[in-house]
Amino acid sequence: MMKEASLISVVSGSMSAFQDSEVIVIVGAGSIGLCTAYNLAKRSSAGPRHVIIKVIDAFNQPFAGSSSNCTGCLHYGFPEKQFPAKPLGKYSFDLWASEAEDDSFKEATGYRAQSTFGIDPGNGQGLDSLPDWVKTNSNWDVNKKVLGDRTATVNPIGVGNWLTEQCRSMGVDIEVNMKIIAVGLSTDNRVQTVTCVNSRQETTTIHCTQLLLACGAWTPTVFDLLFPSSPIRLQWDRDAGDWACWKNPCPTTQTTKAFVSFASFVGDKMEFVGRNDGTIWACGRRNLTADVPPPGYQQEPDEIIIGELEGYARKWIDWKCNCVSDGGYHDNHGSMQLIGKGRSYRPTTKSGLPIIDKVSPLDLRGYESNSDASLTRELPSGVFICWGHWGYGLTLGMGSGRLMSQLMRGEKLDIDISEFTLQRNCDRVEGKREA
């Protein structure tokens, strides 16, 4: 069944009702996609031109992928490979901190500043700063700067709910169970339409002026599907993380909201996070062999890794928490109640840096000669990519979304993004690639 997109759910009427409107389609309702939609909607509401923003996602709800299944740390202390992203990290952190000045944001997301801790071998320094659900050991030292000088923790699920509510309140249309399957280009390679299919196999064509691919680990697959003859190769590395989540043995308080890393003892990622919803989330060693499933699907985690997580949780979490809350005595008798488990896919470029860039018409279908290339390289195609944030999609989300919204609107950028271009962070094949 082919259905012409004569209306978008936030706008009633036929296509003629918004011929003078700018229609933007964002593929991906995770951290990057919704942060971009949020910033576009804020800026567009003050402008003279009517802008329709539509976000589509293959999952059955927004923030269903890796964006919600992560530690929820906001910071800008990065490993050496990602060090060029530090200015972006600080910029993004400051934007999140600005949102946190609003108490409603704090309540919705569980935002708590300076709440990330690393455990190192030592002699008992700083143990009193740890949340009450962590066992303590006099041979430990607590590193309060394990992720840098300024940090915060949030509940990613709360962030997703907040972003979804904010976007929808500003008229952004968010459609789930929807996959993009084709793009219509003009003769000079400018985006004109996108075609999508929903879970009922109904196809919809949307006339649009701009298209942003921000679908995390699925971005290279989607780009190749839409532009099979493009000379661009969005190369990526396999990098997944299996996770588990348990009920917090202690009542949730301000101090239980914290990130604690035991990487120094394990020699790999081993992180626990207490969230404002009464859970403890854990992620262990990286899975470098897991394939990314088709858009909208998840794979089961490796039960060996889940078993490792449970073993470390029994070793370092105080499941026999005996504490006083609301005037009463709390005792959970040491039980571990598993809430959920799964796998997250980290969108990782070969360079380790994200891509925040526009795509030239030449790079959508390719041209046969350099003379054609010189005529089209700088012309706008209306297609943009924001991808490859590795495990930092949440912490870099608000900054990347603000910069991408500025790039799409043709505004001056707040910071330099020359490190995050397609030219620097992807390969290119010579000549025109066959479809």
Tab-separated table of C-alpha atoms in Angstrom:
chain	number	residue	atom	x	y	z
A	1	MET	CA	0.000	0.000	0.000
A	2	MET	CA	1.522	3.336	-1.074
A	3	LYS	CA	0.369	6.356	0.870
A	4	GLU	CA	1.410	9.845	-0.256
A	5	ALA	CA	2.528	11.915	2.748
A	6	SER	CA	0.041	14.726	2.140
A	7	LEU	CA	0.127	15.523	5.810
A	8	ILE	CA	2.508	15.083	8.683
A	9	SER	CA	0.850	14.370	11.979
A	10	VAL	CA	1.714	17.759	13.453
A	11	VAL	CA	0.208	19.565	10.456
A	12	SER	CA	-3.267	19.100	8.981
A	13	GLY	CA	-4.021	19.577	5.299
A	14	SER	CA	-2.694	18.672	1.872
A	15	MET	CA	0.804	19.110	0.512
A	16	SER	CA	-0.204	22.526	-0.791
A	17	ALA	CA	-0.685	23.583	2.823
A	18	PHE	CA	3.082	23.617	3.399
A	19	GLN	CA	4.674	24.337	0.038
A	20	ASP	CA	6.269	27.381	1.654
A	21	SER	CA	7.463	25.386	4.662
A	22	GLU	CA	10.823	23.820	5.324
A	23	VAL	CA	10.463	20.095	6.088
A	24	ILE	CA	13.279	18.362	7.947
A	25	VAL	CA	13.452	14.594	8.410
A	26	ILE	CA	15.721	13.173	11.117
A	27	VAL	CA	16.434	9.440	11.071
A	28	GLY	CA	17.084	8.295	14.623
A	29	ALA	CA	15.263	9.150	17.863
A	30	GLY	CA	18.239	8.572	20.128
A	31	SER	CA	20.402	11.118	21.906
A	32	ILE	CA	21.833	12.738	18.757
A	33	GLY	CA	18.590	12.785	16.783
A	34	LEU	CA	16.381	14.148	19.572
A	35	CYS	CA	18.985	16.683	20.750
A	36	THR	CA	19.172	17.989	17.171
A	37	ALA	CA	15.376	18.109	16.891
A	38	TYR	CA	15.192	19.879	20.255
A	39	ASN	CA	17.662	22.569	19.209
A	40	LEU	CA	16.131	22.967	15.745
A	41	ALA	CA	12.671	23.380	17.240
A	42	LYS	CA	13.869	25.973	19.769
A	43	ARG	CA	15.598	28.025	17.082
A	44	SER	CA	12.888	27.581	14.454
A	45	SER	CA	10.100	28.742	16.752
A	46	ALA	CA	11.681	32.188	16.818
A	47	GLY	CA	12.245	32.402	13.052
A	48	PRO	CA	10.010	33.758	10.291
A	49	ARG	CA	9.896	30.540	8.250
A	50	HIS	CA	7.583	27.671	9.167
A	51	VAL	CA	9.652	24.553	9.832
A	52	ILE	CA	8.222	21.049	10.109
A	53	ILE	CA	10.475	18.587	11.933
A	54	LYS	CA	9.801	14.882	11.665
A	55	VAL	CA	11.856	12.266	13.549
A	56	ILE	CA	11.549	8.618	12.546
A	57	ASP	CA	12.948	5.573	14.319
A	58	ALA	CA	12.872	1.851	13.567
A	59	PHE	CA	12.396	0.905	17.226
A	60	ASN	CA	9.023	0.891	18.971
A	61	GLN	CA	9.803	3.905	21.156
A	62	PRO	CA	12.202	6.858	21.241
A	63	PHE	CA	15.570	6.359	22.957
A	64	ALA	CA	15.213	2.585	22.649
A	65	GLY	CA	18.747	1.779	21.510
A	66	SER	CA	22.118	2.516	23.071
A	67	SER	CA	21.061	5.991	24.194
A	68	SER	CA	18.996	4.557	27.047
A	69	ASN	CA	21.268	1.573	27.730
A	70	CYS	CA	24.402	3.362	28.884
A	71	THR	CA	25.942	4.554	32.125
A	72	GLY	CA	24.466	8.043	31.860
A	73	CYS	CA	27.713	9.876	32.615
A	74	LEU	CA	28.188	13.471	31.482
A	75	HIS	CA	31.839	14.464	31.279
A	76	TYR	CA	34.653	15.482	28.954
A	77	GLY	CA	37.577	13.430	30.190
A	78	PHE	CA	38.362	11.275	27.139
A	79	PRO	CA	41.075	8.714	26.255
A	80	GLU	CA	43.932	9.887	24.051
A	81	LYS	CA	42.314	8.609	20.840
A	82	GLN	CA	39.227	10.756	21.455
A	83	PHE	CA	41.148	13.708	22.943
A	84	PRO	CA	40.331	16.028	19.985
A	85	ALA	CA	36.688	15.711	21.069
A	86	LYS	CA	37.390	17.447	24.394
A	87	PRO	CA	36.287	20.955	23.248
A	88	LEU	CA	33.058	19.410	21.972
A	89	GLY	CA	32.729	17.530	25.249
A	90	LYS	CA	33.120	20.652	27.356
A	91	TYR	CA	30.708	22.559	25.118
A	92	SER	CA	28.128	19.799	25.415
A	93	PHE	CA	28.640	19.383	29.161
A	94	ASP	CA	28.017	23.082	29.708
A	95	LEU	CA	24.787	22.881	27.687
A	96	TRP	CA	23.566	19.955	29.793
A	97	ALA	CA	24.553	21.820	32.970
A	98	SER	CA	22.556	24.808	31.752
A	99	GLU	CA	19.487	22.598	31.341
A	100	ALA	CA	20.098	21.280	34.866
A	101	GLU	CA	19.553	24.761	36.279
A	102	ASP	CA	15.870	23.955	35.818
A	103	ASP	CA	14.584	21.805	38.692
A	104	SER	CA	12.139	20.021	36.394
A	105	PHE	CA	15.062	18.736	34.299
A	106	LYS	CA	16.835	17.509	37.420
A	107	GLU	CA	13.741	15.732	38.643
A	108	ALA	CA	13.033	14.106	35.283
A	109	THR	CA	16.597	12.953	34.625
A	110	GLY	CA	18.026	12.373	38.108
A	111	TYR	CA	20.859	14.796	37.318
A	112	ARG	CA	23.536	14.861	40.032
A	113	ALA	CA	26.781	16.797	39.644
A	114	GLN	CA	30.217	15.480	40.691
A	115	SER	CA	28.968	11.929	41.176
A	116	THR	CA	31.485	9.765	39.277
A	117	PHE	CA	34.030	7.678	41.168
A	118	GLY	CA	36.842	5.301	40.270
A	119	ILE	CA	38.140	2.616	42.629
A	120	ASP	CA	41.918	2.131	42.711
A	121	PRO	CA	44.230	0.111	44.983
A	122	GLY	CA	45.155	2.244	47.997
A	123	ASN	CA	44.773	2.763	51.712
A	124	GLY	CA	41.175	3.853	52.251
A	125	GLN	CA	41.183	7.431	50.946
A	126	GLY	CA	37.788	8.899	50.058
A	127	LEU	CA	35.636	5.879	50.920
A	128	ASP	CA	33.023	8.089	52.583
A	129	SER	CA	32.130	9.610	49.206
A	130	LEU	CA	30.869	6.309	47.758
A	131	PRO	CA	27.129	5.560	47.523
A	132	ASP	CA	25.711	3.281	50.225
A	133	TRP	CA	25.130	0.381	47.810
A	134	VAL	CA	28.892	-0.156	47.328
A	135	LYS	CA	30.883	-2.310	49.723
A	136	THR	CA	33.984	-0.566	51.039
A	137	ASN	CA	37.487	-1.880	51.532
A	138	SER	CA	40.364	-0.269	53.412
A	139	ASN	CA	42.680	-1.265	50.553
A	140	TRP	CA	40.821	1.013	48.133
A	141	ASP	CA	41.269	4.655	47.233
A	142	VAL	CA	38.481	6.641	45.569
A	143	ASN	CA	39.371	8.704	42.517
A	144	LYS	CA	36.823	11.511	42.242
A	145	LYS	CA	38.256	12.635	38.897
A	146	VAL	CA	38.115	9.312	37.068
A	147	LEU	CA	36.196	11.006	34.221
A	148	GLY	CA	37.664	14.484	34.607
A	149	ASP	CA	37.240	17.569	36.751
A	150	ARG	CA	33.557	18.212	36.007
A	151	THR	CA	31.081	15.361	35.790
A	152	ALA	CA	27.472	14.459	36.390
A	153	THR	CA	25.261	11.401	36.227
A	154	VAL	CA	21.753	11.124	34.800
A	155	ASN	CA	19.258	8.359	34.172
A	156	PRO	CA	19.380	7.969	30.359
A	157	ILE	CA	15.780	6.763	30.289
A	158	GLY	CA	14.749	9.959	32.069
A	159	VAL	CA	16.752	12.035	29.580
A	160	GLY	CA	14.995	10.283	26.707
A	161	ASN	CA	11.575	10.922	28.221
A	162	TRP	CA	12.445	14.572	28.849
A	163	LEU	CA	13.739	15.129	25.315
A	164	THR	CA	10.704	13.398	23.807
A	165	GLU	CA	8.317	15.535	25.851
A	166	GLN	CA	10.195	18.745	25.058
A	167	CYS	CA	10.292	18.014	21.323
A	168	ARG	CA	6.641	17.089	21.099
A	169	SER	CA	5.626	20.166	23.078
A	170	MET	CA	7.318	22.279	20.368
A	171	GLY	CA	5.522	20.452	17.559
A	172	VAL	CA	8.145	17.906	16.568
A	173	ASP	CA	6.522	14.790	15.112
A	174	ILE	CA	8.204	11.598	16.373
A	175	GLU	CA	7.233	8.426	14.531
A	176	VAL	CA	8.400	5.007	15.787
A	177	ASN	CA	8.250	1.593	14.096
A	178	MET	CA	9.226	3.479	10.942
A	179	LYS	CA	12.188	2.711	8.669
A	180	ILE	CA	13.567	4.841	5.858
A	181	ILE	CA	13.962	2.810	2.662
A	182	ALA	CA	14.617	5.313	-0.143
A	183	VAL	CA	15.517	8.906	-0.951
A	184	GLY	CA	14.399	10.914	-3.960
A	185	LEU	CA	17.012	13.307	-5.363
A	186	SER	CA	16.755	16.095	-7.910
A	187	THR	CA	18.911	16.108	-11.040
A	188	ASP	CA	21.543	18.117	-9.157
A	189	ASN	CA	21.503	15.673	-6.209
A	190	ARG	CA	19.420	17.642	-3.727
A	191	VAL	CA	17.120	15.742	-1.421
A	192	GLN	CA	13.443	16.048	-2.341
A	193	THR	CA	11.653	13.098	-0.767
A	194	VAL	CA	12.178	10.227	1.628
A	195	THR	CA	10.185	7.011	1.563
A	196	CYS	CA	9.506	5.097	4.767
A	197	VAL	CA	7.792	1.872	5.709
A	198	ASN	CA	6.042	1.148	8.999
A	199	SER	CA	5.493	-2.094	10.913
A	200	ARG	CA	2.318	-2.763	8.887
A	201	GLN	CA	4.386	-2.579	5.670
A	202	GLU	CA	2.641	0.642	4.626
A	203	THR	CA	4.919	3.017	2.725
A	204	THR	CA	4.841	6.779	3.059
A	205	THR	CA	6.604	9.378	0.930
A	206	ILE	CA	7.542	12.626	2.660
A	207	HIS	CA	8.527	15.718	0.685
A	208	CYS	CA	11.428	17.346	2.512
A	209	THR	CA	14.198	19.898	2.149
A	210	GLN	CA	16.730	18.388	4.572
A	211	LEU	CA	17.609	14.912	5.811
A	212	LEU	CA	19.760	14.075	8.831
A	213	LEU	CA	21.102	10.577	9.439
A	214	ALA	CA	21.632	10.208	13.179
A	215	CYS	CA	20.799	6.558	13.720
A	216	GLY	CA	23.803	5.511	15.788
A	217	ALA	CA	25.462	2.227	14.903
A	218	TRP	CA	22.997	1.781	12.033
A	219	THR	CA	24.064	4.965	10.205
A	220	PRO	CA	26.577	3.297	7.794
A	221	THR	CA	24.005	0.644	6.840
A	222	VAL	CA	21.288	3.227	6.239
A	223	PHE	CA	23.627	5.496	4.253
A	224	ASP	CA	24.671	2.610	1.975
A	225	LEU	CA	21.027	1.650	1.472
A	226	LEU	CA	19.991	5.164	0.479
A	227	PHE	CA	23.077	6.108	-1.540
A	228	PRO	CA	24.537	2.868	-2.957
A	229	SER	CA	26.661	4.642	-5.593
A	230	SER	CA	28.195	7.156	-3.179
A	231	PRO	CA	32.006	7.210	-3.071
A	232	ILE	CA	31.838	7.644	0.721
A	233	ARG	CA	32.625	4.708	2.980
A	234	LEU	CA	31.436	5.238	6.550
A	235	GLN	CA	33.868	2.759	8.054
A	236	TRP	CA	33.147	1.604	11.572
A	237	ASP	CA	34.560	-0.754	14.199
A	238	ARG	CA	32.577	-3.412	16.020
A	239	ASP	CA	32.100	-2.328	19.617
A	240	ALA	CA	29.217	-3.513	21.770
A	241	GLY	CA	28.554	-3.654	25.487
A	242	ASP	CA	26.426	-6.231	27.285
A	243	TRP	CA	24.623	-4.886	30.343
A	244	ALA	CA	22.477	-5.974	33.274
A	245	CYS	CA	20.248	-4.067	35.654
A	246	TRP	CA	19.167	-4.967	39.195
A	247	LYS	CA	16.885	-3.450	41.778
A	248	ASN	CA	18.851	-1.219	44.158
A	249	PRO	CA	18.968	-2.853	47.617
A	250	CYS	CA	18.895	0.576	49.239
A	251	PRO	CA	16.134	3.195	49.109
A	252	THR	CA	16.837	5.774	46.426
A	253	THR	CA	18.342	8.990	47.782
A	254	GLN	CA	20.387	11.799	46.303
A	255	THR	CA	23.660	10.062	47.162
A	256	THR	CA	22.667	6.702	45.638
A	257	LYS	CA	22.728	8.344	42.200
A	258	ALA	CA	26.356	7.730	41.255
A	259	PHE	CA	28.749	6.077	38.804
A	260	VAL	CA	31.432	3.740	40.183
A	261	SER	CA	34.163	2.189	38.024
A	262	PHE	CA	36.221	-0.875	38.982
A	263	ALA	CA	38.258	-0.847	35.759
A	264	SER	CA	41.522	-0.703	37.739
A	265	PHE	CA	40.765	-4.115	39.238
A	266	VAL	CA	39.335	-5.754	36.120
A	267	GLY	CA	41.629	-4.329	33.431
A	268	ASP	CA	38.620	-3.505	31.242
A	269	LYS	CA	35.319	-1.680	31.540
A	270	MET	CA	33.473	-2.570	34.742
A	271	GLU	CA	30.972	0.072	35.720
A	272	PHE	CA	28.020	0.317	38.079
A	273	VAL	CA	25.520	3.168	38.172
A	274	GLY	CA	22.819	3.874	40.740
A	275	ARG	CA	19.825	5.580	39.102
A	276	ASN	CA	16.928	7.642	40.395
A	277	ASP	CA	14.443	4.906	39.474
A	278	GLY	CA	15.735	2.543	42.172
A	279	THR	CA	17.970	0.414	39.941
A	280	ILE	CA	21.670	-0.360	39.592
A	281	TRP	CA	22.885	-0.669	36.000
A	282	ALA	CA	26.136	-2.449	35.119
A	283	CYS	CA	28.265	-2.847	31.998
A	284	GLY	CA	31.417	-4.930	31.599
A	285	ARG	CA	34.092	-5.717	29.062
A	286	ARG	CA	33.721	-4.655	25.453
A	287	ASN	CA	32.374	-7.085	22.883
A	288	LEU	CA	34.413	-6.534	19.719
A	289	THR	CA	32.891	-9.347	17.644
A	290	ALA	CA	29.145	-8.614	17.853
A	291	ASP	CA	27.484	-7.773	14.536
A	292	VAL	CA	24.971	-4.946	14.386
A	293	PRO	CA	21.479	-6.388	13.694
A	294	PRO	CA	19.042	-4.817	11.199
A	295	PRO	CA	17.497	-1.468	12.219
A	296	GLY	CA	14.843	-1.888	14.888
A	297	TYR	CA	16.203	-5.183	16.209
A	298	GLN	CA	18.313	-6.115	19.227
A	299	GLN	CA	20.476	-9.150	19.886
A	300	GLU	CA	20.560	-11.141	23.101
A	301	PRO	CA	23.608	-10.469	25.282
A	302	ASP	CA	26.415	-12.938	25.815
A	303	GLU	CA	25.408	-14.979	28.874
A	304	ILE	CA	29.069	-15.475	29.782
A	305	ILE	CA	29.482	-11.704	30.095
A	306	ILE	CA	26.194	-11.412	32.003
A	307	GLY	CA	27.538	-14.050	34.374
A	308	GLU	CA	30.709	-12.011	34.835
A	309	LEU	CA	28.632	-8.938	35.642
A	310	GLU	CA	26.652	-10.857	38.231
A	311	GLY	CA	29.850	-12.166	39.799
A	312	TYR	CA	31.344	-8.696	40.113
A	313	ALA	CA	28.024	-7.357	41.394
A	314	ARG	CA	27.977	-9.961	44.166
A	315	LYS	CA	31.565	-9.081	45.009
A	316	TRP	CA	31.289	-5.292	45.153
A	317	ILE	CA	27.621	-4.395	45.712
A	318	ASP	CA	26.214	-4.521	49.245
A	319	TRP	CA	23.096	-6.592	48.634
A	320	LYS	CA	22.595	-6.898	52.397
A	321	CYS	CA	22.055	-3.184	52.753
A	322	ASN	CA	20.691	-2.373	56.209
A	323	CYS	CA	19.831	1.289	56.279
A	324	VAL	CA	17.245	3.575	57.758
A	325	SER	CA	14.877	5.392	55.417
A	326	ASP	CA	11.763	7.462	56.135
A	327	GLY	CA	11.980	6.591	59.808
A	328	GLY	CA	11.848	2.835	59.152
A	329	TYR	CA	14.381	0.013	59.085
A	330	HIS	CA	15.197	-1.378	55.649
A	331	ASP	CA	16.531	-4.892	55.095
A	332	ASN	CA	16.362	-6.709	51.757
A	333	HIS	CA	18.004	-9.917	53.094
A	334	GLY	CA	20.758	-9.825	50.461
A	335	SER	CA	18.692	-10.796	47.430
A	336	MET	CA	19.599	-9.782	43.856
A	337	GLN	CA	16.551	-8.935	41.756
A	338	LEU	CA	17.399	-8.802	38.045
A	339	ILE	CA	15.351	-6.140	36.238
A	340	GLY	CA	16.744	-6.577	32.733
A	341	LYS	CA	19.709	-7.353	30.502
A	342	GLY	CA	20.693	-6.544	26.949
A	343	ARG	CA	23.278	-5.330	24.469
A	344	SER	CA	24.238	-1.828	23.375
A	345	TYR	CA	26.026	-0.972	20.141
A	346	ARG	CA	28.550	1.850	20.196
A	347	PRO	CA	28.732	3.750	16.874
A	348	THR	CA	32.493	3.866	16.348
A	349	THR	CA	34.429	5.383	13.458
A	350	LYS	CA	37.878	4.129	12.514
A	351	SER	CA	39.346	7.433	13.718
A	352	GLY	CA	37.511	7.290	17.040
A	353	LEU	CA	36.002	10.735	16.416
A	354	PRO	CA	32.397	11.588	15.544
A	355	ILE	CA	31.254	12.945	12.190
A	356	ILE	CA	29.233	16.171	12.249
A	357	ASP	CA	29.002	17.305	8.664
A	358	LYS	CA	26.927	18.020	5.582
A	359	VAL	CA	27.167	15.739	2.545
A	360	SER	CA	27.911	17.351	-0.807
A	361	PRO	CA	25.849	16.393	-3.878
A	362	LEU	CA	28.986	14.822	-5.345
A	363	ASP	CA	29.152	12.438	-2.389
A	364	LEU	CA	25.590	11.212	-2.744
A	365	ARG	CA	25.871	9.550	-6.151
A	366	GLY	CA	29.332	10.415	-7.403
A	367	TYR	CA	30.284	11.932	-10.759
A	368	GLU	CA	32.312	10.723	-13.671
A	369	SER	CA	34.714	13.667	-14.006
A	370	ASN	CA	36.593	16.193	-11.911
A	371	SER	CA	34.927	19.016	-13.807
A	372	ASP	CA	31.557	17.848	-12.520
A	373	ALA	CA	33.021	17.548	-9.051
A	374	SER	CA	34.276	21.140	-9.068
A	375	LEU	CA	30.791	22.364	-9.934
A	376	THR	CA	28.981	20.471	-7.200
A	377	ARG	CA	31.374	20.019	-4.279
A	378	GLU	CA	30.229	23.101	-2.358
A	379	LEU	CA	26.575	23.090	-3.328
A	380	PRO	CA	24.042	22.018	-0.667
A	381	SER	CA	22.430	18.603	-0.983
A	382	GLY	CA	20.295	18.929	2.135
A	383	VAL	CA	21.760	15.678	3.526
A	384	PHE	CA	23.648	15.669	6.835
A	385	ILE	CA	25.356	13.074	9.023
A	386	CYS	CA	25.852	13.130	12.791
A	387	TRP	CA	27.333	9.794	13.813
A	388	GLY	CA	30.234	7.932	15.395
A	389	HIS	CA	30.162	9.209	18.988
A	390	TRP	CA	31.355	5.822	20.327
A	391	GLY	CA	30.200	5.414	23.950
A	392	TYR	CA	29.789	9.175	24.368
A	393	GLY	CA	26.535	9.719	22.485
A	394	LEU	CA	24.709	10.928	25.579
A	395	THR	CA	27.389	13.223	26.970
A	396	LEU	CA	28.135	14.673	23.497
A	397	GLY	CA	24.482	14.690	22.470
A	398	MET	CA	23.382	18.179	23.436
A	399	GLY	CA	26.496	19.807	21.976
A	400	SER	CA	26.355	17.778	18.770
A	401	GLY	CA	22.645	18.520	18.442
A	402	ARG	CA	23.178	22.261	18.884
A	403	LEU	CA	26.018	22.336	16.331
A	404	MET	CA	24.108	20.216	13.835
A	405	SER	CA	21.082	22.505	14.141
A	406	GLN	CA	23.346	25.502	13.435
A	407	LEU	CA	24.897	23.709	10.453
A	408	MET	CA	21.490	22.832	9.031
A	409	ARG	CA	20.194	26.371	9.488
A	410	GLY	CA	23.304	27.922	7.936
A	411	GLU	CA	24.240	29.736	11.130
A	412	LYS	CA	27.679	30.483	12.536
A	413	LEU	CA	28.914	27.533	14.590
A	414	ASP	CA	29.648	28.025	18.282
A	415	ILE	CA	32.848	25.957	18.119
A	416	ASP	CA	35.197	24.580	15.471
A	417	ILE	CA	34.129	21.186	14.078
A	418	SER	CA	36.895	20.726	11.508
A	419	GLU	CA	38.045	17.555	13.330
A	420	PHE	CA	34.653	15.962	12.705
A	421	THR	CA	34.297	16.196	8.925
A	422	LEU	CA	33.617	13.390	6.481
A	423	GLN	CA	36.902	14.140	4.760
A	424	ARG	CA	38.881	13.477	7.935
A	425	ASN	CA	36.948	10.512	9.284
A	426	CYS	CA	35.851	8.316	6.385
A	427	ASP	CA	37.318	6.637	3.326
A	428	ARG	CA	36.450	7.445	-0.249
A	429	VAL	CA	36.534	5.203	-3.325
A	430	GLU	CA	37.843	6.477	-6.647
A	431	GLY	CA	35.325	7.026	-9.416
A	432	LYS	CA	31.642	6.285	-9.314
A	433	ARG	CA	30.590	3.363	-7.147
A	434	GLU	CA	28.226	0.902	-8.788
A	435	ALA	CA	24.750	0.619	-7.252
